[in-house]
mmCIF file of C-alpha atoms in Angstrom:
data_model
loop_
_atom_site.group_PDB
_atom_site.id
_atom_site.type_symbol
_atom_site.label_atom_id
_atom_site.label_comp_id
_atom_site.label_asym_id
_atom_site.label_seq_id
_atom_site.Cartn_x
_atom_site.Cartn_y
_atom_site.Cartn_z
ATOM 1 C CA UNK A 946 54.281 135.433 136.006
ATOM 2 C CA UNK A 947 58.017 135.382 136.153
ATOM 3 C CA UNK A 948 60.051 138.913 136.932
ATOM 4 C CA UNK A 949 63.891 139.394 135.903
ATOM 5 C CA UNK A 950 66.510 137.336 137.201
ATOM 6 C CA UNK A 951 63.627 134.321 138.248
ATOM 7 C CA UNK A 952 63.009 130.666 137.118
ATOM 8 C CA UNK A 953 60.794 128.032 137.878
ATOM 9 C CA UNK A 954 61.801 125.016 139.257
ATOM 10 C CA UNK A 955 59.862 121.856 139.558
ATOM 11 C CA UNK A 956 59.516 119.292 142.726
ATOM 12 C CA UNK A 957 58.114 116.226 143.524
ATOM 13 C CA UNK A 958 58.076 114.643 139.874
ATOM 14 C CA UNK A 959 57.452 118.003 138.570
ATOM 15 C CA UNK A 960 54.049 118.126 140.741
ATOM 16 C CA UNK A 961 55.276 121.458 141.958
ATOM 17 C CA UNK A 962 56.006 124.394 140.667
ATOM 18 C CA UNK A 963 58.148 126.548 142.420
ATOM 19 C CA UNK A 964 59.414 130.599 141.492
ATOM 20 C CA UNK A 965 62.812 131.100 142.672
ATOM 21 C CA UNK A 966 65.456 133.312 142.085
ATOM 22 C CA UNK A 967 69.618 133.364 142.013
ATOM 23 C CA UNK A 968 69.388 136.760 143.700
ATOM 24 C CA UNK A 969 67.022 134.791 146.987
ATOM 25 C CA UNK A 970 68.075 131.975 149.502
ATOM 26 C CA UNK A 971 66.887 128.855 147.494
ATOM 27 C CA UNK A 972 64.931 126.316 149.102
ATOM 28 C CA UNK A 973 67.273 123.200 149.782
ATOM 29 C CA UNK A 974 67.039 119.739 150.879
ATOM 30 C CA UNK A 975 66.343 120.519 154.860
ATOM 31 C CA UNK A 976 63.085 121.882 153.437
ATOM 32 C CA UNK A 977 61.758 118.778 151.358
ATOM 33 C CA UNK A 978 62.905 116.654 154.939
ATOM 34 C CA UNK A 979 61.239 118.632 157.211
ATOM 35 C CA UNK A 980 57.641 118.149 155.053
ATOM 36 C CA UNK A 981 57.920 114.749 154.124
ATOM 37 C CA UNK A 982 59.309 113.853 158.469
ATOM 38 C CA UNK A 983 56.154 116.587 160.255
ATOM 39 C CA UNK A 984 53.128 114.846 161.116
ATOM 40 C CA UNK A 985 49.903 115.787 159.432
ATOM 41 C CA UNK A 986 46.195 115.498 160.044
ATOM 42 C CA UNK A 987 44.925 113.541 156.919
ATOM 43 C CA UNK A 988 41.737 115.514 155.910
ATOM 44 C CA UNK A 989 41.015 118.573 158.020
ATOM 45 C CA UNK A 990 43.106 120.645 160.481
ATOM 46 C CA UNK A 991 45.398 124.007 160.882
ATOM 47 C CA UNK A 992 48.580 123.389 160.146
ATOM 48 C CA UNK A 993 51.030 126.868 159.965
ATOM 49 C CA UNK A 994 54.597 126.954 158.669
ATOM 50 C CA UNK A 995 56.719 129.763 159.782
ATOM 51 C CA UNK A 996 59.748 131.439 158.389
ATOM 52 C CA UNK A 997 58.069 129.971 155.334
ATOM 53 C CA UNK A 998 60.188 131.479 152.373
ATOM 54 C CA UNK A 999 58.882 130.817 148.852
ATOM 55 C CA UNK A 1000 55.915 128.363 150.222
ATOM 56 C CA UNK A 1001 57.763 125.207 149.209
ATOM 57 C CA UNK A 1002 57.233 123.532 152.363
ATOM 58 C CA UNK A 1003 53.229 124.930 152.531
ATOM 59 C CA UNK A 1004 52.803 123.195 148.687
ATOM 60 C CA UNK A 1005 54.776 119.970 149.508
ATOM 61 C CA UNK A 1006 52.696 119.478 152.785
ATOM 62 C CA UNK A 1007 49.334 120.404 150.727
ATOM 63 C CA UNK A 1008 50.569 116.577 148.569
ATOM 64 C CA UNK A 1009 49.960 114.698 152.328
ATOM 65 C CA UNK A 1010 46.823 116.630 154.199
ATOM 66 C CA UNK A 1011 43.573 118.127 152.898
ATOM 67 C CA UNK A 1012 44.352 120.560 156.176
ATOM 68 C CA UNK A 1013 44.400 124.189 155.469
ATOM 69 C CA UNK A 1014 48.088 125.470 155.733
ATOM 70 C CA UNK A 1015 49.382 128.749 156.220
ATOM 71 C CA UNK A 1016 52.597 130.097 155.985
ATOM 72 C CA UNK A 1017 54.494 133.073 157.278
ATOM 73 C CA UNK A 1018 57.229 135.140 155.915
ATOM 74 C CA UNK A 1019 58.740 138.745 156.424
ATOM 75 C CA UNK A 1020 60.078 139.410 153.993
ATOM 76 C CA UNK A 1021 58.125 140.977 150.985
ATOM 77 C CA UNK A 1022 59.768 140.192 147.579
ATOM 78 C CA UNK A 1023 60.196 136.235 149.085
ATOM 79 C CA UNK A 1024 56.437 136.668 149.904
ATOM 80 C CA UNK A 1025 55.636 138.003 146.607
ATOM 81 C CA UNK A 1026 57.173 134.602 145.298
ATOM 82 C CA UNK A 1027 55.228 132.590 147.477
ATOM 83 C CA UNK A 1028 51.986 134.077 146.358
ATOM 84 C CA UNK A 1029 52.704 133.845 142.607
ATOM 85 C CA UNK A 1030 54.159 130.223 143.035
ATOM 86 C CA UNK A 1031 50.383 129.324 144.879
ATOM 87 C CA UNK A 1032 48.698 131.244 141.914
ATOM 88 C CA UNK A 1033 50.746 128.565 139.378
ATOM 89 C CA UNK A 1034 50.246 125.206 142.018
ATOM 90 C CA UNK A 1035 46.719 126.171 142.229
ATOM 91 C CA UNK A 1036 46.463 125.610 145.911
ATOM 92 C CA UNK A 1037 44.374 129.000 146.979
ATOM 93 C CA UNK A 1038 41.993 127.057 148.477
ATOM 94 C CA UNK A 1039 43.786 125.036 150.746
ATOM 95 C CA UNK A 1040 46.884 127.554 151.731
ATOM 96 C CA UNK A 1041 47.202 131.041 152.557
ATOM 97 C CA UNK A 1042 50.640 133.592 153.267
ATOM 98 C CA UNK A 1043 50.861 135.638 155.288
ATOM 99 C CA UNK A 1044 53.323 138.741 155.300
ATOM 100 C CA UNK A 1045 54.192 139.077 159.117
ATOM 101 C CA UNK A 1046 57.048 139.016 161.237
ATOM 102 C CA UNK A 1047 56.321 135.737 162.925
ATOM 103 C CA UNK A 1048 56.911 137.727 166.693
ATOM 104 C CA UNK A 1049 53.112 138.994 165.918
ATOM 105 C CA UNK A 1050 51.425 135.766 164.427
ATOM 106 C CA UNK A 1051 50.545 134.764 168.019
ATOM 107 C CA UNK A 1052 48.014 138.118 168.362
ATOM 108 C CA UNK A 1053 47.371 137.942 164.821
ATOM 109 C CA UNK A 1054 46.762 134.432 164.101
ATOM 110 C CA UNK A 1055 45.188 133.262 167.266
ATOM 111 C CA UNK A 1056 47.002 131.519 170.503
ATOM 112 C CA UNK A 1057 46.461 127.453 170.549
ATOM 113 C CA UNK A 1058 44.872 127.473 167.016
ATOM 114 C CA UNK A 1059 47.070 124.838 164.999
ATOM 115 C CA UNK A 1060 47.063 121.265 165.064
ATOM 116 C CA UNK A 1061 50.593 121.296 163.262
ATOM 117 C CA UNK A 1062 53.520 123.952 163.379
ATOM 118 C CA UNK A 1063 56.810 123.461 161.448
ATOM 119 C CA UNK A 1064 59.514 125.718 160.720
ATOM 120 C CA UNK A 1065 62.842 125.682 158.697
ATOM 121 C CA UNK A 1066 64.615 128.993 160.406
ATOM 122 C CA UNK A 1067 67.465 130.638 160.100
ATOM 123 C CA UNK A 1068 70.380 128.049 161.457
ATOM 124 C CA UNK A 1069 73.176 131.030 162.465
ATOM 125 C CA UNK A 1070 73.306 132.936 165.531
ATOM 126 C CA UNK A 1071 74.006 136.671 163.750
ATOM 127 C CA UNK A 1072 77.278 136.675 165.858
ATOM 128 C CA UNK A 1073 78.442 133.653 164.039
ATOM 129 C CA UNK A 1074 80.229 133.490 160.917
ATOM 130 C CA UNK A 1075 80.538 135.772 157.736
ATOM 131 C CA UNK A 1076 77.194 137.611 157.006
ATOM 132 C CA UNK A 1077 76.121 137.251 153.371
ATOM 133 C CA UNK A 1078 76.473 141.040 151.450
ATOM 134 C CA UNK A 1079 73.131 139.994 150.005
ATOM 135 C CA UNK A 1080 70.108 140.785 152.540
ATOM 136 C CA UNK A 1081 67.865 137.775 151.206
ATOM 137 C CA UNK A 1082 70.334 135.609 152.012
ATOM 138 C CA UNK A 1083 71.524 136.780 155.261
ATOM 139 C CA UNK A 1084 68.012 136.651 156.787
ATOM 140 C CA UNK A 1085 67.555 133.213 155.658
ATOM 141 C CA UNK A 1086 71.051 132.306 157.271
ATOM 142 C CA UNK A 1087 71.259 133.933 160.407
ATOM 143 C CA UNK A 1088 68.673 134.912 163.171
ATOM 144 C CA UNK A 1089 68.265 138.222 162.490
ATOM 145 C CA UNK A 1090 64.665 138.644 162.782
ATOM 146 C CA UNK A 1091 64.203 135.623 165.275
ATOM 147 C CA UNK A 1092 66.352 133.228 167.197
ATOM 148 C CA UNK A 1093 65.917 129.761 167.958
ATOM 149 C CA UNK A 1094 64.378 130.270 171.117
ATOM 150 C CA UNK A 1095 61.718 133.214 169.588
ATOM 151 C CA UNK A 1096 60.781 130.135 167.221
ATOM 152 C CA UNK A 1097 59.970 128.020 169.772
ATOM 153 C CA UNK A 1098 58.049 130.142 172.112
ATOM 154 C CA UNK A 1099 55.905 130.981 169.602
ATOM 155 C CA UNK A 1100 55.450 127.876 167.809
ATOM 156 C CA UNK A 1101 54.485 127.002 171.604
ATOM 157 C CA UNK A 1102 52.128 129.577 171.458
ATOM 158 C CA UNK A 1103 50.313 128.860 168.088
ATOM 159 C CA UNK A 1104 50.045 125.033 168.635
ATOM 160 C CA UNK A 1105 46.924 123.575 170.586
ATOM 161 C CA UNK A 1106 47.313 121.571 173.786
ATOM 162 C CA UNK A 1107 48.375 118.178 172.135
ATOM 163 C CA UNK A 1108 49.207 119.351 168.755
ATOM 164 C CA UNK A 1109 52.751 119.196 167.151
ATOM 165 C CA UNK A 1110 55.877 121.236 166.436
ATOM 166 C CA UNK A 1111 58.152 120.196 163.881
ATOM 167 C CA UNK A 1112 61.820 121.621 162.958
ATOM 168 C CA UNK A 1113 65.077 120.949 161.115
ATOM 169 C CA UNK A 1114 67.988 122.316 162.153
ATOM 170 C CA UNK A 1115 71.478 121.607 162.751
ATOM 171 C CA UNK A 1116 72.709 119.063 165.635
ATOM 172 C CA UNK A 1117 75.068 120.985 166.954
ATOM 173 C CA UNK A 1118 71.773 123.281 168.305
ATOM 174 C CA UNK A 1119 70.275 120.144 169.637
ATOM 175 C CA UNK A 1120 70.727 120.757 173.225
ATOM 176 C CA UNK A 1121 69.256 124.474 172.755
ATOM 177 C CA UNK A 1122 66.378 123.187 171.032
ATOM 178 C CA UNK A 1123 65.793 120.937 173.557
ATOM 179 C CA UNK A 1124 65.988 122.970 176.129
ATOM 180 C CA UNK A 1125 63.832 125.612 175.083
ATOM 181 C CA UNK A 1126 61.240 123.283 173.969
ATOM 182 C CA UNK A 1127 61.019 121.936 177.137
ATOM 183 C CA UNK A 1128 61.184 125.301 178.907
ATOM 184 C CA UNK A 1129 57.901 126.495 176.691
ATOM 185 C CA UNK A 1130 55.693 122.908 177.101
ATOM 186 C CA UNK A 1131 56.871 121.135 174.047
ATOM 187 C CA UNK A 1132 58.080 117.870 174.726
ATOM 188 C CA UNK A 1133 60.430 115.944 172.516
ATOM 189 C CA UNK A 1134 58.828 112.714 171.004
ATOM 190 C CA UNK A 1135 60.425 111.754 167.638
ATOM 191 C CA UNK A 1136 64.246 112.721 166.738
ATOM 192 C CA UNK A 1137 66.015 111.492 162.949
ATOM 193 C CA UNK A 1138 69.571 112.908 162.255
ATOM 194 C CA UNK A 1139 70.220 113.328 158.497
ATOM 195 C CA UNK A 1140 74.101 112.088 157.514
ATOM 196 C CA UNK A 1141 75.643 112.870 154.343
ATOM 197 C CA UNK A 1142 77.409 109.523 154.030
ATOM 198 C CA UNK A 1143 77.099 106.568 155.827
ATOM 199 C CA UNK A 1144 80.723 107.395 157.224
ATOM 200 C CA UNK A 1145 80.040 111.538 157.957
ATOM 201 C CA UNK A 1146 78.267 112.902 161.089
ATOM 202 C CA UNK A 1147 75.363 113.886 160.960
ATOM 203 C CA UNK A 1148 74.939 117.833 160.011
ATOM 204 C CA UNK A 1149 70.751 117.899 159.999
ATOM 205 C CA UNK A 1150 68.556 116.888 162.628
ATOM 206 C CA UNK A 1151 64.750 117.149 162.421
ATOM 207 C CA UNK A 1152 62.780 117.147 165.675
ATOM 208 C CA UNK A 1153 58.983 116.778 166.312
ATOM 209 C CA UNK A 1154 57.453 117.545 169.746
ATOM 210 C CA UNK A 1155 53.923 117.171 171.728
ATOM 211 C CA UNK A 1156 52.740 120.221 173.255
ATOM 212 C CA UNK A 1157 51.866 119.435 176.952
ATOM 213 C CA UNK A 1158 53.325 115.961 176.083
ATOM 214 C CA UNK A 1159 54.459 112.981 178.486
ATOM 215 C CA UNK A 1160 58.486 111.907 178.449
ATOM 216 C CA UNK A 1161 59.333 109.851 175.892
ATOM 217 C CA UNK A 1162 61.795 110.271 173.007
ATOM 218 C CA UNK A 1163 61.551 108.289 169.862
ATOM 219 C CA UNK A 1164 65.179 108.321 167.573
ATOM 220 C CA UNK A 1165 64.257 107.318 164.383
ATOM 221 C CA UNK A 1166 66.867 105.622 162.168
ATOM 222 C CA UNK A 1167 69.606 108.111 160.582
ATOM 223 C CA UNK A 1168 68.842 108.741 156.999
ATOM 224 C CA UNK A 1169 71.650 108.442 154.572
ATOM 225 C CA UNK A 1170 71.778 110.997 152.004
ATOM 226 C CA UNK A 1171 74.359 109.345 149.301
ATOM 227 C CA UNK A 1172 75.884 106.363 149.045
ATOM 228 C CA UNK A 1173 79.339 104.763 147.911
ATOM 229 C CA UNK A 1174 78.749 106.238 144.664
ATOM 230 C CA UNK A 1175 77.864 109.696 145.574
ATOM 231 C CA UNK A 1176 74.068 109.194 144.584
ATOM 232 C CA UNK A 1177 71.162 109.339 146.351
ATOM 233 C CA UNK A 1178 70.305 106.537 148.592
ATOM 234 C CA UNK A 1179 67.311 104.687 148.531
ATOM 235 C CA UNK A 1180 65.361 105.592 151.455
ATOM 236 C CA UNK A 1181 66.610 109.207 150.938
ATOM 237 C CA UNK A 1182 65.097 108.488 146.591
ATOM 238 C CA UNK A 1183 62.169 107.635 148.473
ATOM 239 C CA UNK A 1184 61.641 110.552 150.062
ATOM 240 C CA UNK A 1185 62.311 112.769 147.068
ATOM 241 C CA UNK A 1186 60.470 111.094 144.260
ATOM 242 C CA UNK A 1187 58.387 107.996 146.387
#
């Protein structure tokens, strides 16, 4: 099941098996927020994750919803991953990858189809920063295949009228994601920013929004991620292990 330079890592109390590899982008923490913070449909519904990497946020989200998920990803030997990590989770019959650039799921996938959307994309405008020599990792980073406004469009596109959109991201995009959201009918309802210390600002934010939805923003309390110690806080233990 595992090729050269892989390893399987474990999540959830070891619920979850996951393939990864030094020589990928690694799921991180954003990931494991985003699926535990997204709203779900408890027993049946389309939810779709894009930019979905190795699945981890499709098998983490199968642990709160009988609700088929689907995930996309473009890139093949990250979507090879996914498939053999969903071979070892046993989860075949509740989620399916795709292989797609998500620019096509739209016409692929069906317009207004999904109750639930959520996406972990790439955080870096390509003209920002250092690109990574290694091509795995510089898609993950930077928006080479999609920016933050492609994301949003077509999340807008693959949600149904009154169905959700969930994201992490950094807060210094805030006002973009905003912006677009509200410029393709997804309204802002619940906002959390994610802190390293107690004493740090804030460098995550996850965002949910309503398609077609009314005005009304909900800001959630800031989660802490360590504490005076430099270990996990509670509410952020809860999260992981809870």
């Amino acid at each position: 099941m595992l090729k050269d330079h892989e390893r399987l890592d474990y999540v959830l109390n070891e619920e979850i098996k996951i393939i990864q590899s030094p020589e990928i982008f690694s799921f991180s923490m954003d990931a494991i927020l985003l699926a535990k913070f997204a709203y779900l449909p408890l027993k049946r519904g389309r939810v779709l994750d894009l930019c979905t990497g190795n699945g981890v946020i499709p098998f983490l989200l199968a642990q709160r919803t009988k609700a088929t998920i689907e995930g996309v990803e473009i890139q093949d030997k990250v979507f090879d991953m996914a498939q053999r990590s969903l071979a070892l989770n046993k989860l075949e019959d509740q989620v399916k990858f795709y292989r797609m650039d998500i620019k096509n799921a739209p016409s692929k996938l069906g317009h207004g189809r999904y109750d639930v959307v959520t996406c972990n994309p790439p955080y870096m405008p390509v003209t920002t920063g250092e690109k990574h020599h290694n091509e795995h990792f510089a898609i993950a980073r930077h928006e080479i295949y999609c920016e933050l406004e492609d994301v949003i469009h077509i999340s807008s596109q693959l949600v149904r009228p009154g169905g959700k959109v969930a994201l992490v991201h950094r807060p210094s995009r805030l006002i973009d994601i905003v912006t677009f959201m509200r410029a393709y009918r997804l309204e802002p309802k619940r906002v959390r920013f994610i802190h390293p210390k107690s004493e740090k600002e804030a460098n995550m934010v996850l965002i949910e929004a309503l398609k077609d939805g009314k005005p009304e923003l909900t800001t959630l309390s800031p989660l802490i991620v360590y504490d005076e110690n430099d270990q996990y806080t509670e509410a952020l233990k809860e999260i992981y292990y809870g």
